[in-house]
XYZ file of C-alpha atoms in Angstrom:
522
model
C -49.261 -47.818 38.610
C -45.966 -47.155 36.843
C -43.409 -49.787 35.839
C -40.044 -48.340 36.861
C -37.696 -51.253 36.282
C -37.412 -54.891 35.231
C -34.595 -57.378 35.664
C -34.708 -60.403 33.345
C -32.754 -63.406 34.569
C -30.911 -66.193 32.783
C -33.116 -67.686 30.100
C -31.799 -70.204 27.542
C -34.704 -69.367 25.217
C -33.262 -65.954 24.295
C -30.245 -63.729 24.944
C -32.090 -60.917 26.682
C -30.535 -61.354 30.139
C -30.206 -58.007 31.832
C -31.946 -55.107 33.557
C -33.889 -52.137 32.202
C -34.743 -48.938 34.043
C -37.582 -47.041 32.367
C -37.825 -44.060 34.680
C -35.487 -41.047 34.605
C -36.421 -40.305 38.229
C -34.716 -43.299 39.846
C -31.525 -45.278 39.511
C -32.434 -48.927 40.065
C -29.993 -51.835 39.898
C -30.110 -55.510 40.868
C -27.015 -57.417 41.974
C -28.030 -60.995 41.187
C -24.889 -62.462 42.797
C -25.785 -61.018 46.192
C -29.557 -60.794 45.628
C -29.601 -57.079 46.413
C -31.859 -54.504 44.775
C -30.749 -50.856 44.948
C -33.263 -48.018 44.501
C -31.969 -44.437 44.543
C -33.758 -41.171 43.792
C -32.232 -38.958 41.053
C -32.771 -35.244 40.580
C -33.958 -35.620 36.981
C -37.571 -34.728 36.210
C -39.730 -36.826 33.903
C -40.887 -34.329 31.261
C -43.707 -36.623 30.091
C -45.404 -37.107 33.461
C -48.957 -35.759 33.716
C -52.179 -36.889 35.357
C -52.859 -39.078 32.289
C -49.347 -40.113 31.174
C -47.031 -41.635 33.768
C -44.039 -42.063 31.479
C -42.908 -42.619 27.885
C -39.842 -44.746 27.116
C -38.192 -45.533 23.786
C -36.245 -48.737 23.099
C -33.725 -48.454 20.264
C -31.285 -50.932 18.775
C -30.056 -52.950 15.851
C -32.144 -55.780 14.441
C -31.844 -58.844 16.635
C -31.042 -57.001 19.846
C -34.281 -58.024 21.499
C -36.558 -54.985 21.261
C -39.629 -57.088 20.450
C -38.582 -59.688 23.026
C -38.401 -57.007 25.701
C -41.893 -55.738 24.877
C -43.198 -59.308 25.018
C -41.594 -59.748 28.440
C -43.326 -56.619 29.667
C -46.627 -57.903 28.322
C -46.161 -61.126 30.279
C -45.975 -59.444 33.688
C -49.098 -61.131 34.933
C -50.072 -63.342 37.816
C -52.370 -65.164 35.358
C -49.535 -66.070 33.057
C -46.968 -66.852 35.728
C -49.302 -69.185 37.562
C -50.037 -71.021 34.318
C -46.385 -71.457 33.333
C -44.571 -74.543 34.546
C -41.203 -73.777 32.953
C -38.952 -71.996 35.433
C -36.833 -70.406 32.702
C -39.775 -68.222 31.688
C -40.360 -66.872 35.190
C -37.063 -65.288 36.178
C -37.637 -61.571 36.513
C -37.998 -58.847 39.094
C -40.211 -55.844 38.380
C -40.421 -52.620 40.364
C -43.616 -50.571 40.202
C -44.625 -47.305 41.810
C -48.203 -46.920 43.015
C -48.146 -44.314 45.802
C -45.351 -46.497 47.192
C -42.898 -48.968 45.697
C -44.170 -52.422 44.820
C -41.713 -55.181 44.002
C -42.844 -58.155 41.952
C -40.310 -60.974 42.348
C -40.878 -64.180 40.379
C -37.556 -65.779 41.330
C -37.178 -68.354 44.086
C -34.704 -66.194 46.005
C -35.257 -63.683 48.797
C -34.179 -60.221 47.630
C -32.785 -57.534 49.923
C -33.714 -53.938 49.117
C -31.176 -51.155 49.681
C -31.230 -47.384 49.204
C -33.483 -44.433 49.900
C -36.637 -46.267 48.918
C -36.416 -48.921 51.623
C -38.609 -46.985 54.049
C -41.285 -46.508 51.370
C -41.508 -50.189 50.500
C -44.972 -51.373 51.521
C -45.519 -54.480 49.442
C -43.068 -57.236 48.687
C -43.266 -60.710 47.239
C -40.544 -63.332 47.200
C -41.259 -66.818 45.866
C -45.014 -66.346 46.357
C -46.895 -64.418 43.714
C -48.968 -62.294 46.048
C -48.688 -58.838 44.517
C -52.018 -57.799 43.063
C -51.620 -56.762 39.408
C -55.348 -56.708 38.720
C -55.265 -52.951 38.158
C -52.936 -53.091 35.119
C -53.912 -53.918 31.515
C -51.154 -54.550 28.957
C -51.817 -53.511 25.362
C -49.474 -54.544 22.524
C -49.719 -52.541 19.295
C -47.818 -53.115 16.051
C -48.100 -52.636 12.295
C -45.825 -55.606 11.656
C -46.948 -59.157 10.901
C -45.907 -60.265 14.371
C -48.377 -62.722 15.841
C -47.927 -63.415 19.512
C -50.597 -64.193 22.061
C -53.873 -62.497 21.240
C -55.538 -61.604 24.513
C -56.612 -62.954 27.859
C -58.816 -61.689 30.645
C -59.212 -62.074 34.380
C -62.541 -61.526 36.142
C -63.891 -59.828 33.011
C -61.046 -57.291 32.808
C -58.551 -57.259 29.935
C -55.193 -58.403 31.292
C -53.421 -58.375 27.910
C -54.493 -57.664 24.343
C -52.429 -57.686 21.163
C -53.792 -55.196 18.607
C -51.971 -56.709 15.639
C -53.546 -57.603 12.299
C -53.578 -61.260 13.365
C -55.606 -60.485 16.469
C -58.031 -58.414 14.413
C -58.723 -61.470 12.264
C -59.780 -63.282 15.434
C -61.803 -60.323 16.708
C -63.482 -60.100 13.304
C -64.638 -63.716 13.563
C -65.898 -63.149 17.102
C -67.762 -60.005 16.073
C -69.569 -61.556 13.107
C -70.220 -64.770 15.014
C -72.052 -62.783 17.679
C -73.924 -60.713 15.076
C -75.124 -63.940 13.476
C -76.761 -65.110 16.718
C -74.735 -68.316 16.553
C -76.190 -70.368 19.390
C -73.396 -72.907 19.514
C -69.884 -72.242 18.203
C -68.596 -75.697 19.083
C -70.823 -77.910 16.998
C -72.851 -79.448 19.818
C -76.106 -78.090 18.433
C -75.727 -78.449 14.678
C -78.913 -76.899 13.401
C -78.713 -75.659 9.839
C -78.964 -72.114 11.167
C -75.875 -72.619 13.334
C -74.014 -74.289 10.487
C -74.789 -71.418 8.122
C -73.780 -68.777 10.663
C -70.495 -70.599 11.294
C -69.554 -70.222 7.605
C -69.912 -66.429 7.279
C -67.215 -65.320 9.790
C -64.557 -67.139 7.747
C -65.081 -64.860 4.738
C -65.351 -61.341 6.155
C -62.183 -60.075 4.421
C -61.337 -57.122 6.734
C -64.941 -55.937 7.068
C -64.406 -55.463 10.789
C -61.277 -53.389 10.198
C -63.235 -51.186 7.779
C -65.880 -50.515 10.429
C -63.143 -49.556 12.903
C -61.554 -47.263 10.297
C -64.775 -45.399 9.580
C -65.663 -45.098 13.260
C -62.282 -43.469 13.907
C -62.297 -41.242 10.800
C -65.684 -39.821 11.747
C -64.450 -39.313 15.318
C -61.404 -37.236 14.259
C -63.519 -34.972 12.063
C -65.053 -33.634 15.250
C -61.719 -32.867 16.917
C -59.949 -29.530 17.088
C -56.613 -30.981 15.959
C -56.535 -32.301 12.405
C -55.682 -35.986 11.882
C -52.127 -36.319 10.519
C -53.214 -39.062 8.107
C -55.424 -38.811 5.050
C -58.688 -36.901 5.340
C -61.396 -39.134 3.847
C -64.801 -37.623 3.056
C -66.547 -40.380 1.069
C -66.477 -44.149 1.076
C -67.476 -46.708 -1.522
C -69.186 -49.990 -0.785
C -71.077 -52.789 -2.454
C -73.469 -55.494 -1.329
C -72.033 -59.000 -1.558
C -74.290 -61.886 -2.466
C -74.880 -64.883 -0.267
C -73.497 -67.282 -2.872
C -70.152 -65.459 -2.620
C -69.887 -67.000 0.848
C -71.838 -70.237 0.604
C -70.574 -72.047 -2.481
C -69.168 -75.465 -3.345
C -65.492 -74.502 -3.232
C -65.564 -73.144 0.382
C -61.953 -72.335 -0.415
C -60.991 -70.784 2.920
C -62.310 -73.608 5.083
C -60.288 -76.618 6.171
C -60.858 -80.085 4.711
C -63.021 -81.443 7.530
C -65.209 -78.335 7.661
C -65.690 -78.491 3.901
C -66.784 -82.115 4.094
C -69.158 -81.312 6.931
C -70.864 -78.514 4.959
C -70.623 -80.057 1.501
C -74.043 -81.728 1.308
C -75.996 -78.738 2.657
C -74.144 -76.304 0.394
C -74.881 -78.316 -2.741
C -78.546 -78.509 -1.797
C -78.584 -74.751 -1.201
C -77.001 -73.996 -4.583
C -79.513 -76.187 -6.394
C -82.454 -74.334 -4.828
C -81.020 -70.809 -4.742
C -80.054 -70.720 -8.416
C -83.736 -70.937 -9.346
C -84.630 -67.640 -7.657
C -83.074 -65.040 -10.011
C -84.668 -66.534 -13.124
C -88.161 -65.987 -11.714
C -87.761 -62.420 -10.455
C -87.946 -58.955 -11.968
C -85.356 -57.061 -9.887
C -83.826 -53.588 -10.022
C -80.543 -55.104 -8.818
C -80.230 -52.350 -6.200
C -79.206 -52.590 -2.544
C -82.656 -53.578 -1.331
C -83.100 -56.234 -4.027
C -79.694 -57.752 -3.252
C -80.472 -57.926 0.460
C -83.895 -59.496 -0.137
C -82.227 -62.139 -2.316
C -79.711 -62.765 0.471
C -82.504 -63.088 3.025
C -84.277 -65.603 0.805
C -80.970 -67.443 0.407
C -80.492 -67.751 4.154
C -84.031 -69.078 4.573
C -83.441 -71.586 1.758
C -80.298 -72.851 3.468
C -81.817 -73.133 6.938
C -85.304 -74.447 6.196
C -85.826 -77.136 3.510
C -89.531 -76.330 3.049
C -89.001 -72.611 2.340
C -89.077 -73.050 -1.458
C -92.397 -74.850 -1.242
C -93.781 -72.146 1.061
C -93.116 -69.209 -1.248
C -94.772 -70.751 -4.314
C -95.039 -68.402 -7.299
C -93.725 -64.833 -7.311
C -92.779 -62.413 -10.065
C -91.201 -59.382 -8.408
C -88.629 -58.801 -5.697
C -91.305 -57.177 -3.524
C -93.469 -60.288 -3.791
C -90.508 -62.439 -2.752
C -89.913 -60.132 0.218
C -93.519 -60.498 1.344
C -93.165 -64.286 1.077
C -90.024 -64.129 3.257
C -91.767 -62.007 5.883
C -94.754 -64.341 5.912
C -92.535 -67.388 6.386
C -90.625 -65.768 9.268
C -93.902 -64.822 10.953
C -95.526 -68.247 10.613
C -92.627 -70.709 10.899
C -92.525 -72.589 14.262
C -88.901 -71.912 15.195
C -87.712 -74.441 17.758
C -84.042 -73.534 18.073
C -84.075 -72.641 21.769
C -86.247 -71.203 24.507
C -85.053 -67.672 23.741
C -85.773 -68.162 20.023
C -82.612 -66.505 18.700
C -83.235 -67.701 15.159
C -86.606 -65.998 14.916
C -85.253 -62.831 16.563
C -82.381 -62.784 14.057
C -84.708 -62.986 11.037
C -87.169 -60.491 12.505
C -84.282 -58.072 12.923
C -83.246 -58.774 9.306
C -86.652 -57.489 8.169
C -86.226 -54.326 10.259
C -82.788 -53.698 8.737
C -84.015 -54.190 5.175
C -86.939 -51.847 5.828
C -84.480 -49.182 7.015
C -82.410 -49.642 3.856
C -85.545 -49.274 1.717
C -86.076 -45.802 3.171
C -82.499 -44.775 2.364
C -81.066 -43.750 -1.020
C -77.415 -44.193 -2.037
C -75.562 -42.810 -5.036
C -74.597 -45.622 -7.408
C -71.234 -45.450 -9.158
C -70.834 -48.428 -11.496
C -71.101 -51.578 -9.401
C -70.558 -49.665 -6.166
C -72.311 -47.100 -4.019
C -70.794 -43.833 -2.771
C -71.760 -42.112 0.458
C -70.467 -39.332 2.683
C -68.501 -40.998 5.467
C -70.369 -39.247 8.305
C -73.772 -39.998 6.787
C -72.793 -43.619 6.196
C -71.528 -44.074 9.753
C -74.578 -42.466 11.362
C -76.661 -44.987 9.441
C -74.542 -48.114 9.913
C -73.641 -47.673 13.606
C -77.201 -48.586 14.576
C -76.653 -52.075 13.153
C -73.421 -52.421 15.147
C -75.210 -51.601 18.384
C -77.920 -54.210 17.716
C -77.521 -57.584 19.383
C -77.656 -59.275 15.971
C -77.303 -58.034 12.402
C -78.248 -59.642 9.113
C -76.944 -56.689 7.100
C -73.385 -56.039 8.310
C -71.757 -59.141 6.844
C -72.985 -58.273 3.349
C -71.684 -54.674 3.311
C -68.305 -54.751 1.616
C -66.517 -51.422 2.163
C -63.871 -50.982 -0.519
C -60.441 -50.294 0.958
C -59.223 -48.158 -1.911
C -58.848 -44.970 0.077
C -55.328 -45.451 1.525
C -51.746 -46.062 0.418
C -49.555 -48.424 2.474
C -48.228 -45.530 4.566
C -51.702 -44.083 5.041
C -52.921 -47.545 6.001
C -50.167 -47.791 8.639
C -51.046 -44.538 10.418
C -54.759 -45.334 10.151
C -54.189 -48.803 11.651
C -52.171 -47.281 14.448
C -54.657 -44.613 15.486
C -57.916 -46.440 14.719
C -56.882 -49.438 16.831
C -56.172 -47.206 19.799
C -59.572 -45.573 19.319
C -61.179 -49.016 18.986
C -59.638 -50.020 22.306
C -61.506 -47.163 23.981
C -64.799 -48.468 22.492
C -64.211 -52.219 22.610
C -67.216 -52.686 24.930
C -69.510 -51.168 22.280
C -68.420 -53.749 19.707
C -68.488 -56.766 22.018
C -71.353 -56.181 24.413
C -71.773 -59.902 25.020
C -68.104 -60.277 26.053
C -68.128 -57.570 28.732
C -64.611 -56.432 27.821
C -63.242 -53.899 30.302
C -59.896 -52.159 30.564
C -58.290 -51.647 33.926
C -57.582 -48.096 35.033
C -53.823 -48.404 34.459
C -52.674 -49.345 30.955
C -49.161 -50.304 29.905
C -49.113 -49.524 26.167
C -46.386 -51.464 24.325
C -45.770 -50.301 20.749
C -43.420 -52.325 18.561
C -41.707 -50.368 15.755
C -43.734 -47.210 16.172
C -42.180 -45.748 13.010
C -42.966 -48.710 10.728
C -44.230 -47.554 7.281
C -44.641 -43.961 8.509
C -43.572 -40.989 6.408
C -40.849 -38.877 8.137
C -43.381 -36.068 8.669
C -45.635 -38.473 10.578
C -42.686 -39.881 12.531
C -41.983 -36.360 13.713
C -45.544 -35.944 15.003
C -46.391 -39.452 16.181
C -45.554 -39.010 19.891
C -47.591 -35.802 20.205
C -50.452 -37.317 18.188
C -50.423 -40.411 20.387
C -50.565 -38.386 23.604
C -53.451 -36.284 22.288
C -55.369 -39.411 21.228
C -54.986 -41.063 24.629
C -56.064 -37.902 26.445
C -59.113 -37.559 24.199
C -60.325 -41.168 24.160
C -59.500 -42.480 27.640
C -60.788 -39.981 30.232
C -60.741 -42.577 33.019
C -57.418 -44.309 32.302
C -53.759 -43.652 33.046
C -51.062 -44.716 30.576
C -47.438 -45.707 30.557
C -45.959 -46.082 27.071
C -42.955 -48.158 26.030
C -42.161 -48.218 22.308
C -39.410 -49.559 20.081
C -38.115 -47.708 17.035
C -35.392 -47.550 14.392
C -36.089 -43.898 13.689
C -33.839 -41.043 14.860
C -36.698 -38.716 13.885
C -38.933 -40.243 16.568
C -36.003 -40.307 18.977
C -35.324 -36.592 18.573
C -38.451 -35.947 20.668
C -37.131 -38.115 23.496
C -34.638 -37.158 26.240
C -31.764 -39.641 26.541
C -32.867 -40.599 30.059
C -36.166 -41.823 28.580
C -34.414 -44.084 26.053
C -32.930 -47.562 26.306
C -30.236 -48.355 23.731
C -29.470 -52.010 22.933
C -26.464 -53.336 21.027
C -24.819 -56.729 20.468
C -21.169 -57.190 21.344
C -18.777 -59.459 19.421
C -20.033 -62.528 21.320
C -23.671 -61.856 20.457
C -24.598 -60.854 24.009
C -26.979 -57.897 24.166
C -25.846 -54.932 26.211
C -27.019 -51.398 26.849
C -25.092 -48.579 25.247
C -24.497 -45.049 26.490
C -25.526 -42.401 23.960
C -25.251 -38.629 23.915
C -28.295 -36.408 24.283
C -31.096 -37.163 21.810
C -33.753 -34.565 22.637
C -33.797 -31.869 19.954
C -30.651 -33.353 18.455
C -29.764 -32.820 14.807
C -31.179 -35.738 12.789
C -27.947 -36.095 10.789
C -25.911 -36.443 13.974
C -28.272 -39.123 15.229
C -27.956 -41.005 11.942
C -24.160 -40.901 12.271
C -24.410 -42.830 15.510
C -23.552 -46.494 14.973
C -26.894 -47.281 16.388
C -28.711 -46.381 13.195
């Protein structure tokens, strides 16, 4: 299902009031005075079209010409969103798709007449009623900028739109660690101490989720024929954070009301937990740290835990006390006993760690990235995980440019595996994906800009065997543009009144970079 064209009507919210034709194969134009839509076939082939890639279009222009706005408009082509919007000014557009035949999606209140060669092929049409089925198209927004638009929404379990920005990943991170903590009630209706404790952790994960995505992707590319254009990383460093790094009196990253709600329990926890280290002979290794964290969680959740464990002198003795408590305690959280299952799984994870050795380097541990991933991915696939929130992978392996290309590619790879990370959410992509990339060149070295389109195509072909893509990206880079035929580019420019218009530009494909820079566009 390919988006060929969109007309955006008068909208006082922004100045983007015009039409955009994304396909080189058709000339499409809308006469809004006479409500006539013209569709004519051109004898220009689309060099990007394959079984997996329907089209690639580049949007270029000065700052403020509406490149990001256009991508947002494309992301909003949804019967979900249109039905939920009451403001007419947000609805005025006409979109033309091709899916074996032409499909016209008209959100205006006017009847539109269709003229040209395509009239006989027109099989679906909607006027004021939104009756065109868009349930087979997912929109994916990808950017390295700090843009924060809508995050995601679904329909009937399928992803309708998802924004893979850093802001969205903060939200996904909270969802991921909330689910791994077996939080029975995220909304405070069942405020057991277990639920309260598990609601604290996701606020302090500090890019742990992003690090897991990075490593998953970096291990994946090591098995590919084509070398990753970013940095090749062989080893990673990590440390084990302590529970009192998360649960402490300051609770600095929580809002005022949440702090007040947790304040009493946290102070009680600190008073009891601080007594543990003074009584224990510990090697201060990974296993010891995790056993201390397990004891800390039991102290927080169950007031009688300290009395249960009595005297102990070694970390192994404390561990046995923890296991005995978990076995004997009459958990009453719910009929499916998620609390007990969570702590039983914690014991299994610690036992696996005990059988594993890691090289210590100062306060951190070093491990081969493949070996580390093969070990840690089992905890990701588990329904719950005690361990994951405490593993702090040190992000000292990338520069800002290396981080940008890693973000870009790892998030695309993550999208192909999103179901594996959120099994309880049942995330599913539709077969057709409209991939919207804002500022594809942002932070990228010129060498990477030169390769990014080819790298992107290869990644999509490798990771999405069952999906078909259309790509629309914005850029400021003539280096990226030199891989694009002019007919696959949309050039935006402001005139002296501030109105945005399209500009005709000479051929870009294979063009000398210096000549492209000389264009007023750049």
